[in-house]
Amino acid sequence: PMMARIHQEDYGELELSIYSSSDETGTKWLDGFEQYFYDYGCLKGSAFDTGFNFYSPTDIDTERIVLDSEMEGALHRDIIDYIPLMPELKSMGLPDSRGLILAGPPGTGKTMCAKYLMGKLDKLTRIVVAGDILSNPNHLKYIFGFARRLSPTLIIVEDIDSVGGLTRAIADHPLLSVILQEMDGIGSNNGVVVVATTNHLGLIDWAISDRPGRFDRIIEVGLPSRQIRQGIIQKALDILGVESSVDLTLVSKQTEGL
């Protein structure tokens, strides 16, 4: 005989308690329930942030994104085409995790690249980690542990340099050791792909940015070419339903450097 009780505290937390004549029975049931949740629950294969706010398909609609062929090819080669190889790598006893840094000036499309990956990898669990979470090492460790349980998982870390840079130049930086340990420590990081964006690659410690097993690839995201600027403007007009006679070739020439 066993009884389950769900209790909500005043501040909103839910607590699940199991009462049984045997500790072993209750523990076994809770372990099974937890495993079932990670395998089949609402988070598996979904896209959400660290506050468990879920992204809808329209939030990550790849049809709205304009990338040049070189950037699109790099994202496919280094991430999208790598995902199907992960089970085979794991079966061979090889690491099946990967890290990628998207680096470049503000406004060049790094977030668009991350959204493109989220849209194309719609079968994976996708977790977006905002910069404010990076100021809490314990929360970051929790997120990585969560990602492993929900793998295969794509973690998007936005503005990884937003907490002042993960560098030894800042004495006893609380996040440097956490990142090093979680991405390539003693424990396994199987099934987790991390994509980070940064405006300041030089502020990230070489042990993170230049070490296979942590961030294996760095992709420079530069200013959009004239062709891409024209595509972005055309896409905006299409979305707005505007039939324009404006010469987009002229407009794209006049937006050099934007």
PDB file of C-alpha atoms in Angstrom:
ATOM      1  CA  PRO A   1       0.000   0.000   0.000  1.00  0.00           C
ATOM      2  CA  MET A   2       1.243   3.485  -0.862  1.00  0.00           C
ATOM      3  CA  MET A   3      -0.142   7.012  -0.755  1.00  0.00           C
ATOM      4  CA  ALA A   4       1.022  10.017  -2.774  1.00  0.00           C
ATOM      5  CA  ARG A   5       0.479  13.565  -1.491  1.00  0.00           C
ATOM      6  CA  ILE A   6       1.011  16.798  -3.415  1.00  0.00           C
ATOM      7  CA  HIS A   7       1.260  19.875  -1.201  1.00  0.00           C
ATOM      8  CA  GLN A   8       1.641  23.498  -2.294  1.00  0.00           C
ATOM      9  CA  GLU A   9       3.429  25.922  -0.007  1.00  0.00           C
ATOM     10  CA  ASP A  10       2.274  29.508   0.421  1.00  0.00           C
ATOM     11  CA  TYR A  11       4.986  30.788  -1.938  1.00  0.00           C
ATOM     12  CA  GLY A  12       3.975  28.433  -4.741  1.00  0.00           C
ATOM     13  CA  GLU A  13       6.411  25.514  -4.488  1.00  0.00           C
ATOM     14  CA  LEU A  14       4.905  22.059  -4.981  1.00  0.00           C
ATOM     15  CA  GLU A  15       6.077  19.126  -2.887  1.00  0.00           C
ATOM     16  CA  LEU A  16       5.462  15.476  -3.735  1.00  0.00           C
ATOM     17  CA  SER A  17       5.527  13.085  -0.770  1.00  0.00           C
ATOM     18  CA  ILE A  18       5.204   9.307  -0.802  1.00  0.00           C
ATOM     19  CA  TYR A  19       3.963   7.332   2.223  1.00  0.00           C
ATOM     20  CA  SER A  20       4.420   3.574   2.246  1.00  0.00           C
ATOM     21  CA  SER A  21       5.063   0.737   4.668  1.00  0.00           C
ATOM     22  CA  SER A  22       8.536   0.342   3.173  1.00  0.00           C
ATOM     23  CA  ASP A  23      11.194   2.993   2.549  1.00  0.00           C
ATOM     24  CA  GLU A  24      12.468   0.855  -0.297  1.00  0.00           C
ATOM     25  CA  THR A  25       9.058   0.878  -2.015  1.00  0.00           C
ATOM     26  CA  GLY A  26       8.647   4.634  -1.708  1.00  0.00           C
ATOM     27  CA  THR A  27      12.197   5.379  -2.887  1.00  0.00           C
ATOM     28  CA  LYS A  28      11.846   3.029  -5.856  1.00  0.00           C
ATOM     29  CA  TRP A  29       8.577   4.676  -6.887  1.00  0.00           C
ATOM     30  CA  LEU A  30      10.018   8.202  -6.614  1.00  0.00           C
ATOM     31  CA  ASP A  31      13.107   7.224  -8.622  1.00  0.00           C
ATOM     32  CA  GLY A  32      10.885   5.714 -11.313  1.00  0.00           C
ATOM     33  CA  PHE A  33       8.648   8.768 -11.354  1.00  0.00           C
ATOM     34  CA  GLU A  34      11.651  11.083 -11.720  1.00  0.00           C
ATOM     35  CA  GLN A  35      13.115   9.006 -14.560  1.00  0.00           C
ATOM     36  CA  TYR A  36       9.742   8.941 -16.321  1.00  0.00           C
ATOM     37  CA  PHE A  37       9.542  12.734 -16.058  1.00  0.00           C
ATOM     38  CA  TYR A  38      12.958  13.231 -17.669  1.00  0.00           C
ATOM     39  CA  ASP A  39      12.218  10.694 -20.412  1.00  0.00           C
ATOM     40  CA  TYR A  40       8.629  11.668 -21.283  1.00  0.00           C
ATOM     41  CA  GLY A  41       7.723  14.873 -19.398  1.00  0.00           C
ATOM     42  CA  CYS A  42       6.919  18.302 -20.809  1.00  0.00           C
ATOM     43  CA  LEU A  43      10.566  19.446 -20.851  1.00  0.00           C
ATOM     44  CA  LYS A  44      11.880  16.645 -23.066  1.00  0.00           C
ATOM     45  CA  GLY A  45      12.334  17.936 -26.613  1.00  0.00           C
ATOM     46  CA  SER A  46      10.989  21.394 -25.720  1.00  0.00           C
ATOM     47  CA  ALA A  47      12.557  24.861 -25.934  1.00  0.00           C
ATOM     48  CA  PHE A  48      12.555  26.935 -22.733  1.00  0.00           C
ATOM     49  CA  ASP A  49      14.665  29.319 -20.674  1.00  0.00           C
ATOM     50  CA  THR A  50      16.032  28.860 -17.172  1.00  0.00           C
ATOM     51  CA  GLY A  51      12.813  30.296 -15.718  1.00  0.00           C
ATOM     52  CA  PHE A  52      10.896  27.507 -17.521  1.00  0.00           C
ATOM     53  CA  ASN A  53       9.237  29.929 -19.914  1.00  0.00           C
ATOM     54  CA  PHE A  54       8.534  27.923 -23.051  1.00  0.00           C
ATOM     55  CA  TYR A  55       9.252  29.159 -26.578  1.00  0.00           C
ATOM     56  CA  SER A  56       6.573  28.684 -29.215  1.00  0.00           C
ATOM     57  CA  PRO A  57       7.432  27.603 -32.783  1.00  0.00           C
ATOM     58  CA  THR A  58       6.815  31.171 -33.982  1.00  0.00           C
ATOM     59  CA  ASP A  59       9.466  32.435 -31.522  1.00  0.00           C
ATOM     60  CA  ILE A  60      12.102  30.414 -33.357  1.00  0.00           C
ATOM     61  CA  ASP A  61      10.723  30.443 -36.897  1.00  0.00           C
ATOM     62  CA  THR A  62      13.727  29.910 -39.173  1.00  0.00           C
ATOM     63  CA  GLU A  63      11.803  31.281 -42.163  1.00  0.00           C
ATOM     64  CA  ARG A  64      12.319  34.777 -40.750  1.00  0.00           C
ATOM     65  CA  ILE A  65      16.109  34.374 -40.563  1.00  0.00           C
ATOM     66  CA  VAL A  66      18.515  35.387 -43.339  1.00  0.00           C
ATOM     67  CA  LEU A  67      22.008  33.837 -43.246  1.00  0.00           C
ATOM     68  CA  ASP A  68      24.723  33.789 -45.868  1.00  0.00           C
ATOM     69  CA  SER A  69      25.611  30.399 -47.326  1.00  0.00           C
ATOM     70  CA  GLU A  70      28.998  30.275 -45.580  1.00  0.00           C
ATOM     71  CA  MET A  71      27.500  30.834 -42.127  1.00  0.00           C
ATOM     72  CA  GLU A  72      24.657  28.400 -42.772  1.00  0.00           C
ATOM     73  CA  GLY A  73      27.165  25.783 -43.933  1.00  0.00           C
ATOM     74  CA  ALA A  74      29.297  26.263 -40.822  1.00  0.00           C
ATOM     75  CA  LEU A  75      26.313  25.821 -38.496  1.00  0.00           C
ATOM     76  CA  HIS A  76      25.293  22.638 -40.311  1.00  0.00           C
ATOM     77  CA  ARG A  77      28.813  21.228 -40.399  1.00  0.00           C
ATOM     78  CA  ASP A  78      29.741  21.957 -36.788  1.00  0.00           C
ATOM     79  CA  ILE A  79      26.397  21.446 -35.011  1.00  0.00           C
ATOM     80  CA  ILE A  80      23.377  20.247 -37.009  1.00  0.00           C
ATOM     81  CA  ASP A  81      25.164  17.469 -38.924  1.00  0.00           C
ATOM     82  CA  TYR A  82      27.097  16.532 -35.778  1.00  0.00           C
ATOM     83  CA  ILE A  83      23.971  15.718 -33.729  1.00  0.00           C
ATOM     84  CA  PRO A  84      23.087  12.444 -35.573  1.00  0.00           C
ATOM     85  CA  LEU A  85      26.647  11.194 -34.967  1.00  0.00           C
ATOM     86  CA  MET A  86      26.387  11.530 -31.173  1.00  0.00           C
ATOM     87  CA  PRO A  87      24.895   8.056 -30.422  1.00  0.00           C
ATOM     88  CA  GLU A  88      27.567   6.384 -32.558  1.00  0.00           C
ATOM     89  CA  LEU A  89      30.344   8.334 -30.842  1.00  0.00           C
ATOM     90  CA  LYS A  90      28.968   7.363 -27.445  1.00  0.00           C
ATOM     91  CA  SER A  91      28.792   3.677 -28.454  1.00  0.00           C
ATOM     92  CA  MET A  92      32.485   3.852 -29.402  1.00  0.00           C
ATOM     93  CA  GLY A  93      33.391   5.283 -26.011  1.00  0.00           C
ATOM     94  CA  LEU A  94      34.160   8.721 -27.484  1.00  0.00           C
ATOM     95  CA  PRO A  95      32.886  12.069 -26.132  1.00  0.00           C
ATOM     96  CA  ASP A  96      29.597  13.072 -27.723  1.00  0.00           C
ATOM     97  CA  SER A  97      29.476  16.644 -26.445  1.00  0.00           C
ATOM     98  CA  ARG A  98      30.451  19.801 -28.290  1.00  0.00           C
ATOM     99  CA  GLY A  99      30.879  23.517 -27.731  1.00  0.00           C
ATOM    100  CA  LEU A 100      30.634  26.384 -30.205  1.00  0.00           C
ATOM    101  CA  ILE A 101      31.249  30.114 -29.730  1.00  0.00           C
ATOM    102  CA  LEU A 102      29.596  32.680 -31.998  1.00  0.00           C
ATOM    103  CA  ALA A 103      31.792  35.778 -31.738  1.00  0.00           C
ATOM    104  CA  GLY A 104      31.416  39.200 -33.273  1.00  0.00           C
ATOM    105  CA  PRO A 105      30.364  42.826 -32.767  1.00  0.00           C
ATOM    106  CA  PRO A 106      26.890  43.636 -31.408  1.00  0.00           C
ATOM    107  CA  GLY A 107      24.052  43.426 -33.907  1.00  0.00           C
ATOM    108  CA  THR A 108      25.686  41.148 -36.467  1.00  0.00           C
ATOM    109  CA  GLY A 109      23.244  38.257 -36.064  1.00  0.00           C
ATOM    110  CA  LYS A 110      24.696  35.970 -33.389  1.00  0.00           C
ATOM    111  CA  THR A 111      21.313  35.572 -31.715  1.00  0.00           C
ATOM    112  CA  MET A 112      19.761  34.907 -35.136  1.00  0.00           C
ATOM    113  CA  CYS A 113      22.274  32.081 -35.638  1.00  0.00           C
ATOM    114  CA  ALA A 114      21.330  30.647 -32.243  1.00  0.00           C
ATOM    115  CA  LYS A 115      17.630  30.853 -33.140  1.00  0.00           C
ATOM    116  CA  TYR A 116      18.377  29.142 -36.447  1.00  0.00           C
ATOM    117  CA  LEU A 117      19.955  26.225 -34.567  1.00  0.00           C
ATOM    118  CA  MET A 118      17.009  26.054 -32.157  1.00  0.00           C
ATOM    119  CA  GLY A 119      14.564  25.938 -35.062  1.00  0.00           C
ATOM    120  CA  LYS A 120      16.469  23.330 -37.042  1.00  0.00           C
ATOM    121  CA  LEU A 121      17.061  21.098 -34.006  1.00  0.00           C
ATOM    122  CA  ASP A 122      13.407  20.960 -33.008  1.00  0.00           C
ATOM    123  CA  LYS A 123      13.676  17.353 -31.758  1.00  0.00           C
ATOM    124  CA  LEU A 124      16.256  18.273 -29.127  1.00  0.00           C
ATOM    125  CA  THR A 125      15.712  19.730 -25.684  1.00  0.00           C
ATOM    126  CA  ARG A 126      16.782  23.388 -25.980  1.00  0.00           C
ATOM    127  CA  ILE A 127      17.641  25.520 -22.952  1.00  0.00           C
ATOM    128  CA  VAL A 128      18.379  29.246 -23.238  1.00  0.00           C
ATOM    129  CA  VAL A 129      20.645  30.604 -20.493  1.00  0.00           C
ATOM    130  CA  ALA A 130      20.530  34.392 -20.156  1.00  0.00           C
ATOM    131  CA  GLY A 131      23.446  36.442 -18.877  1.00  0.00           C
ATOM    132  CA  ASP A 132      21.995  37.033 -15.406  1.00  0.00           C
ATOM    133  CA  ILE A 133      22.068  33.295 -14.671  1.00  0.00           C
ATOM    134  CA  LEU A 134      25.816  33.326 -15.290  1.00  0.00           C
ATOM    135  CA  SER A 135      26.281  35.252 -12.047  1.00  0.00           C
ATOM    136  CA  ASN A 136      25.109  32.212 -10.048  1.00  0.00           C
ATOM    137  CA  PRO A 137      27.555  29.268 -10.196  1.00  0.00           C
ATOM    138  CA  ASN A 138      25.206  26.907  -8.355  1.00  0.00           C
ATOM    139  CA  HIS A 139      22.369  27.653 -10.759  1.00  0.00           C
ATOM    140  CA  LEU A 140      24.705  27.049 -13.702  1.00  0.00           C
ATOM    141  CA  LYS A 141      25.734  23.655 -12.297  1.00  0.00           C
ATOM    142  CA  TYR A 142      22.054  22.801 -11.851  1.00  0.00           C
ATOM    143  CA  ILE A 143      21.299  23.705 -15.487  1.00  0.00           C
ATOM    144  CA  PHE A 144      24.099  21.483 -16.809  1.00  0.00           C
ATOM    145  CA  GLY A 145      22.902  18.600 -14.642  1.00  0.00           C
ATOM    146  CA  PHE A 146      19.393  19.163 -15.920  1.00  0.00           C
ATOM    147  CA  ALA A 147      20.603  19.223 -19.530  1.00  0.00           C
ATOM    148  CA  ARG A 148      22.367  15.874 -19.141  1.00  0.00           C
ATOM    149  CA  ARG A 149      19.193  14.261 -17.814  1.00  0.00           C
ATOM    150  CA  LEU A 150      17.203  15.646 -20.775  1.00  0.00           C
ATOM    151  CA  SER A 151      19.842  14.898 -23.431  1.00  0.00           C
ATOM    152  CA  PRO A 152      20.344  15.227 -26.284  1.00  0.00           C
ATOM    153  CA  THR A 153      20.264  18.878 -25.293  1.00  0.00           C
ATOM    154  CA  LEU A 154      21.260  22.165 -26.886  1.00  0.00           C
ATOM    155  CA  ILE A 155      22.241  24.869 -24.386  1.00  0.00           C
ATOM    156  CA  ILE A 156      22.298  28.434 -25.708  1.00  0.00           C
ATOM    157  CA  VAL A 157      24.361  30.768 -23.492  1.00  0.00           C
ATOM    158  CA  GLU A 158      23.688  34.360 -24.480  1.00  0.00           C
ATOM    159  CA  ASP A 159      26.439  36.949 -23.948  1.00  0.00           C
ATOM    160  CA  ILE A 160      28.792  34.667 -22.058  1.00  0.00           C
ATOM    161  CA  ASP A 161      31.017  37.687 -21.398  1.00  0.00           C
ATOM    162  CA  SER A 162      28.190  39.667 -19.750  1.00  0.00           C
ATOM    163  CA  VAL A 163      29.441  39.008 -16.215  1.00  0.00           C
ATOM    164  CA  GLY A 164      32.765  40.692 -16.877  1.00  0.00           C
ATOM    165  CA  GLY A 165      34.487  37.942 -18.815  1.00  0.00           C
ATOM    166  CA  LEU A 166      35.426  34.424 -17.832  1.00  0.00           C
ATOM    167  CA  THR A 167      39.116  35.109 -17.342  1.00  0.00           C
ATOM    168  CA  ARG A 168      41.845  34.526 -14.783  1.00  0.00           C
ATOM    169  CA  ALA A 169      42.544  38.250 -14.953  1.00  0.00           C
ATOM    170  CA  ILE A 170      39.595  38.600 -12.605  1.00  0.00           C
ATOM    171  CA  ALA A 171      40.798  37.058  -9.363  1.00  0.00           C
ATOM    172  CA  ASP A 172      38.944  33.922  -8.310  1.00  0.00           C
ATOM    173  CA  HIS A 173      36.244  34.305 -10.966  1.00  0.00           C
ATOM    174  CA  PRO A 174      33.413  32.143  -9.550  1.00  0.00           C
ATOM    175  CA  LEU A 175      32.263  30.843 -12.927  1.00  0.00           C
ATOM    176  CA  LEU A 176      35.529  29.841 -14.570  1.00  0.00           C
ATOM    177  CA  SER A 177      35.972  26.659 -12.564  1.00  0.00           C
ATOM    178  CA  VAL A 178      32.266  25.781 -12.955  1.00  0.00           C
ATOM    179  CA  ILE A 179      32.389  26.086 -16.754  1.00  0.00           C
ATOM    180  CA  LEU A 180      35.637  24.103 -16.948  1.00  0.00           C
ATOM    181  CA  GLN A 181      34.260  21.345 -14.728  1.00  0.00           C
ATOM    182  CA  GLU A 182      30.793  21.093 -16.283  1.00  0.00           C
ATOM    183  CA  MET A 183      31.963  21.082 -19.900  1.00  0.00           C
ATOM    184  CA  ASP A 184      35.024  18.872 -19.578  1.00  0.00           C
ATOM    185  CA  GLY A 185      35.517  17.702 -16.022  1.00  0.00           C
ATOM    186  CA  ILE A 186      35.776  14.280 -14.426  1.00  0.00           C
ATOM    187  CA  GLY A 187      32.108  13.549 -15.004  1.00  0.00           C
ATOM    188  CA  SER A 188      30.547  12.837 -18.383  1.00  0.00           C
ATOM    189  CA  ASN A 189      28.895  15.597 -20.390  1.00  0.00           C
ATOM    190  CA  ASN A 190      27.433  13.182 -22.921  1.00  0.00           C
ATOM    191  CA  GLY A 191      24.661  14.414 -25.176  1.00  0.00           C
ATOM    192  CA  VAL A 192      25.073  18.136 -24.405  1.00  0.00           C
ATOM    193  CA  VAL A 193      25.913  20.729 -27.068  1.00  0.00           C
ATOM    194  CA  VAL A 194      26.696  24.252 -25.843  1.00  0.00           C
ATOM    195  CA  VAL A 195      26.484  27.287 -28.129  1.00  0.00           C
ATOM    196  CA  ALA A 196      27.605  30.583 -26.597  1.00  0.00           C
ATOM    197  CA  THR A 197      27.472  34.095 -28.029  1.00  0.00           C
ATOM    198  CA  THR A 198      29.934  36.845 -27.183  1.00  0.00           C
ATOM    199  CA  ASN A 199      30.690  40.399 -28.256  1.00  0.00           C
ATOM    200  CA  HIS A 200      34.160  40.229 -26.696  1.00  0.00           C
ATOM    201  CA  LEU A 201      36.010  36.988 -27.418  1.00  0.00           C
ATOM    202  CA  GLY A 202      39.174  38.385 -25.835  1.00  0.00           C
ATOM    203  CA  LEU A 203      37.483  38.484 -22.418  1.00  0.00           C
ATOM    204  CA  ILE A 204      37.028  34.704 -22.354  1.00  0.00           C
ATOM    205  CA  ASP A 205      39.819  32.651 -20.795  1.00  0.00           C
ATOM    206  CA  TRP A 206      41.905  30.571 -23.223  1.00  0.00           C
ATOM    207  CA  ALA A 207      41.150  27.440 -21.157  1.00  0.00           C
ATOM    208  CA  ILE A 208      37.545  27.752 -22.321  1.00  0.00           C
ATOM    209  CA  SER A 209      37.842  29.238 -25.808  1.00  0.00           C
ATOM    210  CA  ASP A 210      40.912  27.300 -26.999  1.00  0.00           C
ATOM    211  CA  ARG A 211      40.392  23.835 -25.593  1.00  0.00           C
ATOM    212  CA  PRO A 212      38.793  20.869 -27.445  1.00  0.00           C
ATOM    213  CA  GLY A 213      36.186  19.269 -25.206  1.00  0.00           C
ATOM    214  CA  ARG A 214      34.960  22.652 -24.046  1.00  0.00           C
ATOM    215  CA  PHE A 215      34.406  24.998 -26.966  1.00  0.00           C
ATOM    216  CA  ASP A 216      35.674  23.067 -29.972  1.00  0.00           C
ATOM    217  CA  ARG A 217      34.732  25.665 -32.583  1.00  0.00           C
ATOM    218  CA  ILE A 218      34.735  29.456 -32.831  1.00  0.00           C
ATOM    219  CA  ILE A 219      32.715  31.051 -35.653  1.00  0.00           C
ATOM    220  CA  GLU A 220      33.269  34.730 -36.384  1.00  0.00           C
ATOM    221  CA  VAL A 221      30.001  36.528 -37.142  1.00  0.00           C
ATOM    222  CA  GLY A 222      30.881  39.683 -39.045  1.00  0.00           C
ATOM    223  CA  LEU A 223      28.910  42.551 -40.537  1.00  0.00           C
ATOM    224  CA  PRO A 224      26.314  41.391 -43.087  1.00  0.00           C
ATOM    225  CA  SER A 225      27.278  41.600 -46.742  1.00  0.00           C
ATOM    226  CA  ARG A 226      25.312  43.691 -49.225  1.00  0.00           C
ATOM    227  CA  GLN A 227      23.491  40.600 -50.449  1.00  0.00           C
ATOM    228  CA  ILE A 228      22.466  39.633 -46.905  1.00  0.00           C
ATOM    229  CA  ARG A 229      21.383  43.199 -46.084  1.00  0.00           C
ATOM    230  CA  GLN A 230      19.154  43.144 -49.152  1.00  0.00           C
ATOM    231  CA  GLY A 231      17.725  39.786 -48.065  1.00  0.00           C
ATOM    232  CA  ILE A 232      17.015  41.093 -44.556  1.00  0.00           C
ATOM    233  CA  ILE A 233      15.165  44.147 -45.909  1.00  0.00           C
ATOM    234  CA  GLN A 234      13.187  42.016 -48.363  1.00  0.00           C
ATOM    235  CA  LYS A 235      12.245  39.562 -45.605  1.00  0.00           C
ATOM    236  CA  ALA A 236      11.011  42.430 -43.423  1.00  0.00           C
ATOM    237  CA  LEU A 237       8.864  43.756 -46.267  1.00  0.00           C
ATOM    238  CA  ASP A 238       7.451  40.273 -46.951  1.00  0.00           C
ATOM    239  CA  ILE A 239       6.544  39.753 -43.292  1.00  0.00           C
ATOM    240  CA  LEU A 240       4.795  43.133 -43.174  1.00  0.00           C
ATOM    241  CA  GLY A 241       2.953  42.361 -46.398  1.00  0.00           C
ATOM    242  CA  VAL A 242       4.382  45.433 -48.113  1.00  0.00           C
ATOM    243  CA  GLU A 243       4.530  45.547 -51.887  1.00  0.00           C
ATOM    244  CA  SER A 244       7.282  48.059 -52.436  1.00  0.00           C
ATOM    245  CA  SER A 245       8.711  49.561 -55.592  1.00  0.00           C
ATOM    246  CA  VAL A 246      11.811  50.682 -53.684  1.00  0.00           C
ATOM    247  CA  ASP A 247      15.076  49.680 -55.349  1.00  0.00           C
ATOM    248  CA  LEU A 248      16.470  47.343 -52.662  1.00  0.00           C
ATOM    249  CA  THR A 249      19.790  47.175 -54.483  1.00  0.00           C
ATOM    250  CA  LEU A 250      20.239  50.902 -53.863  1.00  0.00           C
ATOM    251  CA  VAL A 251      19.072  50.617 -50.245  1.00  0.00           C
ATOM    252  CA  SER A 252      21.443  47.739 -49.557  1.00  0.00           C
ATOM    253  CA  LYS A 253      24.357  49.793 -50.959  1.00  0.00           C
ATOM    254  CA  GLN A 254      23.444  52.706 -48.700  1.00  0.00           C
ATOM    255  CA  THR A 255      23.450  50.527 -45.555  1.00  0.00           C
ATOM    256  CA  GLU A 256      27.127  49.565 -45.734  1.00  0.00           C
ATOM    257  CA  GLY A 257      28.498  49.023 -42.207  1.00  0.00           C
ATOM    258  CA  LEU A 258      25.105  48.603 -40.541  1.00  0.00           C
TER     259      LEU A 258
END
